[in-house]
Short mmCIF file of C-alpha atoms in Angstrom, two decimals:
data_model
loop_
_atom_site.label_atom_id
_atom_site.label_comp_id
_atom_site.label_asym_id
_atom_site.label_seq_id
_atom_site.Cartn_x
_atom_site.Cartn_y
_atom_site.Cartn_z
CA MET A 1 136.63 101.74 -49.50
CA ILE A 2 136.57 98.02 -48.34
CA CYS A 3 133.75 96.62 -48.25
CA ARG A 4 132.84 94.30 -45.31
CA PHE A 5 129.03 92.69 -44.82
CA PRO A 6 127.97 91.69 -40.93
CA PRO A 7 125.40 88.75 -40.91
CA LYS A 8 122.68 91.19 -41.36
CA VAL A 9 122.75 92.99 -44.87
CA THR A 10 121.42 96.52 -45.01
CA LEU A 11 120.73 99.12 -47.86
CA SER A 12 123.52 101.37 -46.41
CA LEU A 13 126.45 98.79 -46.88
CA LEU A 14 125.39 97.62 -50.15
CA SER A 15 125.33 101.10 -51.11
CA ALA A 16 128.86 101.59 -49.78
CA CYS A 17 129.94 98.21 -51.59
CA LEU A 18 128.34 98.93 -55.01
CA LEU A 19 128.82 102.55 -55.56
CA THR A 20 130.71 105.49 -54.92
CA GLY A 21 129.69 108.90 -54.98
CA ALA A 22 126.34 107.79 -55.75
CA VAL A 23 124.77 109.31 -58.73
CA ALA A 24 121.03 109.22 -59.30
CA MET A 25 119.14 108.37 -62.54
CA PRO A 26 116.56 110.85 -63.92
CA ALA A 27 113.15 110.34 -62.81
CA LEU A 28 111.06 108.78 -65.78
CA SER A 29 108.32 110.68 -67.34
CA PRO A 30 104.64 108.99 -66.76
CA ALA A 31 104.35 107.93 -70.33
CA ALA A 32 107.76 106.20 -70.41
CA LEU A 33 106.62 104.68 -66.73
CA ALA A 34 103.23 103.38 -68.49
CA GLN A 35 105.40 101.84 -71.60
CA THR A 36 107.69 100.07 -69.18
CA ALA A 37 104.78 98.71 -67.04
CA GLU A 38 103.23 97.33 -70.17
CA ALA A 39 106.26 95.85 -71.94
CA ALA A 40 106.53 92.07 -71.63
CA PRO A 41 109.72 90.95 -73.81
CA ALA A 42 109.85 87.67 -75.46
CA ASP A 43 113.22 87.06 -74.73
CA ALA A 44 113.18 88.05 -70.91
CA THR A 45 114.69 84.37 -70.07
CA SER A 46 118.00 85.06 -71.90
CA ALA A 47 118.62 88.58 -70.35
CA VAL A 48 118.04 87.04 -66.70
CA ALA A 49 120.22 84.11 -67.30
CA PRO A 50 123.39 85.82 -66.91
CA ILE A 51 122.27 87.62 -63.56
CA SER A 52 121.11 84.18 -62.09
CA ALA A 53 124.42 82.69 -62.92
CA LEU A 54 126.06 85.62 -61.44
CA TYR A 55 123.99 85.34 -58.18
CA ASP A 56 124.32 81.46 -57.84
CA ALA A 57 128.33 82.13 -58.44
CA LEU A 58 128.15 84.49 -55.42
CA LYS A 59 126.20 82.10 -53.39
CA THR A 60 128.76 79.33 -53.98
CA ALA A 61 131.59 81.53 -52.94
CA GLN A 62 130.01 83.15 -50.09
CA LYS A 63 129.54 79.34 -48.57
CA SER A 64 132.77 77.83 -49.52
CA GLY A 65 135.48 80.53 -50.61
CA LYS A 66 137.30 80.77 -47.16
CA THR A 67 139.75 83.33 -48.31
CA ALA A 68 138.82 86.48 -50.95
CA GLN A 69 141.16 85.15 -53.47
CA GLN A 70 139.37 81.93 -53.31
CA ARG A 71 136.36 83.74 -53.87
CA ALA A 72 137.64 85.68 -56.73
CA THR A 73 138.54 82.97 -58.52
CA MET A 74 134.81 81.43 -58.23
CA ILE A 75 133.20 84.66 -59.50
CA ALA A 76 135.35 85.44 -62.26
CA PRO A 77 133.97 83.22 -64.68
CA ALA A 78 130.23 84.69 -63.79
CA VAL A 79 131.51 88.35 -63.75
CA ASP A 80 132.97 87.45 -67.49
CA ARG A 81 129.72 86.23 -68.47
CA ALA A 82 127.53 88.63 -67.09
CA PHE A 83 129.19 92.03 -67.50
CA ASP A 84 130.24 93.77 -70.77
CA LEU A 85 133.05 95.23 -68.89
CA GLU A 86 134.37 97.08 -71.89
CA ALA A 87 130.77 98.96 -72.32
CA ILE A 88 131.16 100.08 -69.00
CA LEU A 89 134.36 100.94 -68.41
CA ARG A 90 133.96 103.02 -71.70
CA ARG A 91 130.93 104.79 -70.29
CA SER A 92 132.52 105.30 -66.80
CA VAL A 93 135.67 107.04 -68.13
CA GLY A 94 133.23 109.01 -70.73
CA VAL A 95 134.72 110.77 -73.58
CA ARG A 96 138.36 110.64 -72.88
CA TYR A 97 138.24 106.90 -73.45
CA ASN A 98 138.09 107.66 -77.41
CA SER A 99 141.50 109.34 -77.21
CA LEU A 100 143.33 106.53 -75.15
CA SER A 101 145.79 104.34 -77.01
CA PRO A 102 145.08 100.36 -77.57
CA SER A 103 147.58 99.67 -74.93
CA ASP A 104 145.93 102.08 -72.22
CA ARG A 105 142.62 100.51 -73.15
CA THR A 106 144.00 97.12 -72.70
CA ARG A 107 145.69 97.71 -69.26
CA LEU A 108 142.41 99.50 -68.02
CA LEU A 109 140.17 97.00 -68.99
CA GLY A 110 142.46 94.45 -67.02
CA SER A 111 142.46 96.48 -64.11
CA PHE A 112 138.86 97.20 -63.87
CA ARG A 113 137.98 93.29 -64.55
CA GLN A 114 140.23 92.62 -61.58
CA PHE A 115 138.51 95.33 -59.36
CA THR A 116 135.06 94.40 -60.71
CA ILE A 117 135.71 90.71 -59.55
CA ALA A 118 137.75 91.82 -56.22
CA ARG A 119 134.61 94.17 -55.01
CA TYR A 120 132.21 91.08 -54.99
CA ALA A 121 134.74 89.32 -53.16
CA SER A 122 135.31 91.34 -50.87
CA SER A 123 131.59 91.72 -50.04
CA PHE A 124 130.41 88.44 -50.26
CA LYS A 125 132.22 86.72 -47.36
CA PRO A 126 130.68 83.67 -45.36
CA GLU A 127 129.64 85.79 -42.54
CA ALA A 128 127.64 87.92 -45.04
CA GLN A 129 124.81 85.50 -45.31
CA ALA A 130 123.24 87.38 -48.28
CA ALA A 131 120.08 85.87 -49.88
CA PHE A 132 119.55 86.98 -53.37
CA THR A 133 116.58 87.03 -55.23
CA VAL A 134 115.90 87.67 -58.96
CA ASN A 135 112.43 88.46 -60.87
CA PRO A 136 112.18 86.25 -63.80
CA GLN A 137 109.93 89.49 -65.44
CA THR A 138 112.09 91.89 -67.39
CA ARG A 139 110.62 95.49 -68.12
CA PRO A 140 112.11 97.88 -71.11
CA ASN A 141 114.58 100.19 -70.29
CA PRO A 142 113.58 103.77 -71.87
CA THR A 143 116.92 104.29 -73.34
CA GLY A 144 117.23 100.85 -74.87
CA GLY A 145 117.57 97.04 -73.61
CA LEU A 146 115.90 95.67 -70.84
CA ILE A 147 115.82 95.83 -66.91
CA VAL A 148 116.16 92.60 -64.27
CA ASP A 149 114.94 93.54 -60.87
CA THR A 150 116.70 91.66 -58.28
CA THR A 151 117.16 92.09 -54.32
CA ILE A 152 120.03 91.34 -52.12
CA GLY A 153 119.58 90.98 -48.30
CA GLY A 154 119.96 89.00 -45.14
CA THR A 155 118.93 85.56 -44.69
CA ASP A 156 117.24 86.53 -41.64
CA GLY A 157 114.61 88.29 -43.20
CA GLY A 158 115.53 91.62 -42.51
CA ASP A 159 116.43 94.66 -44.97
CA VAL A 160 116.33 93.82 -48.66
CA THR A 161 117.98 96.27 -51.25
CA PRO A 162 116.74 96.53 -55.03
CA ILE A 163 119.40 96.25 -57.38
CA ASP A 164 118.70 96.51 -60.83
CA TYR A 165 120.45 95.31 -63.84
CA ILE A 166 120.39 97.29 -67.17
CA MET A 167 120.94 94.45 -69.90
CA THR A 168 121.89 95.12 -73.57
CA ASN A 169 121.63 92.50 -76.20
CA GLY A 170 124.89 92.45 -78.11
CA PRO A 171 127.02 89.75 -80.38
CA SER A 172 127.60 88.04 -77.00
CA GLY A 173 124.00 88.32 -75.86
CA TRP A 174 122.54 89.92 -73.21
CA ARG A 175 125.13 91.28 -70.81
CA ILE A 176 125.41 93.72 -68.05
CA THR A 177 125.94 97.29 -68.87
CA ASP A 178 124.69 99.32 -65.71
CA VAL A 179 123.73 98.62 -62.23
CA LEU A 180 121.04 100.48 -60.53
CA LEU A 181 121.15 100.72 -56.79
CA ASN A 182 117.58 100.94 -55.12
CA ALA A 183 116.28 101.18 -58.65
CA HIS A 184 117.68 104.51 -59.39
CA ILE A 185 121.31 105.09 -58.56
CA SER A 186 123.60 104.32 -61.50
CA GLN A 187 126.85 102.38 -60.95
CA VAL A 188 128.44 104.11 -64.14
CA ALA A 189 127.51 107.39 -63.09
CA ALA A 190 129.14 106.99 -59.77
CA GLN A 191 132.31 105.24 -61.24
CA ARG A 192 132.79 108.18 -63.83
CA ALA A 193 132.85 110.54 -60.72
CA ASP A 194 135.34 108.49 -59.13
CA PHE A 195 137.50 107.32 -62.07
CA GLY A 196 137.37 111.52 -63.33
CA GLY A 197 140.14 112.73 -60.66
CA ALA A 198 142.48 109.80 -60.99
CA LEU A 199 142.35 110.24 -64.69
CA SER A 200 142.82 113.67 -64.97
CA SER A 201 145.57 113.80 -62.56
CA GLY A 202 147.36 110.42 -63.56
CA GLY A 203 146.13 109.61 -67.04
CA ALA A 204 145.25 105.88 -68.14
CA SER A 205 148.22 104.77 -65.97
CA GLY A 206 146.86 106.71 -63.13
CA LEU A 207 143.69 105.21 -63.31
CA ALA A 208 144.85 101.67 -63.68
CA ASP A 209 146.87 102.28 -60.74
CA HIS A 210 144.07 103.73 -58.66
CA LEU A 211 142.05 100.46 -59.49
CA ASP A 212 145.01 97.85 -58.91
CA SER A 213 145.29 99.47 -55.44
CA LYS A 214 141.77 98.97 -54.77
CA THR A 215 141.96 95.56 -55.77
CA ALA A 216 144.87 94.78 -53.40
CA HIS A 217 142.55 96.06 -50.78
CA PHE A 218 139.78 93.90 -51.65
CA LEU A 219 141.46 90.92 -51.61
CA HIS A 220 143.31 91.27 -48.49
CA ASP A 221 141.74 89.32 -45.80
#
């Protein structure tokens, strides 16, 4: 699926660009919601920083990247810093990831990285006129890590889409391990549904080819 934003960014378009076959996360219990609302992690600034840097890169690319390839080059360092792409890929593939050979994992990770970068480059073109906001206050994720709340919308003050990032602290610091559209639709779960068919029919090479094909479409202006 190729994502093209008109001047007014809407929830439906962001849903199409960020997720395929969206899967909702389970609702939290009242106790979990209360715990989330009361939490005030001391390292919120460190968890928010990669998201702010990613959005800064998207704004710069949106403003000055004339082609999708130029935008991809500008966005790539921020994507590498913000995302734990291997963790996301592992969860998106599911249990079959453990049986893949090292060479298959390496190829898949490279294809998934290019796919992730290209998807952003395709979505945030100059005419997108997207505006980004980041809430500096994080909240605990009930299953571990922190959640950073953000919105993406049009510069005309129209519709905005809540996009939350699940952040996990590891050896490289706080990094994204899932994205929640509209606060509850998991990108990892959606990708697992999307990747499963290609993996079942063509193995790791089939999935890598599937991602490479999508990347080529995203980068075609």
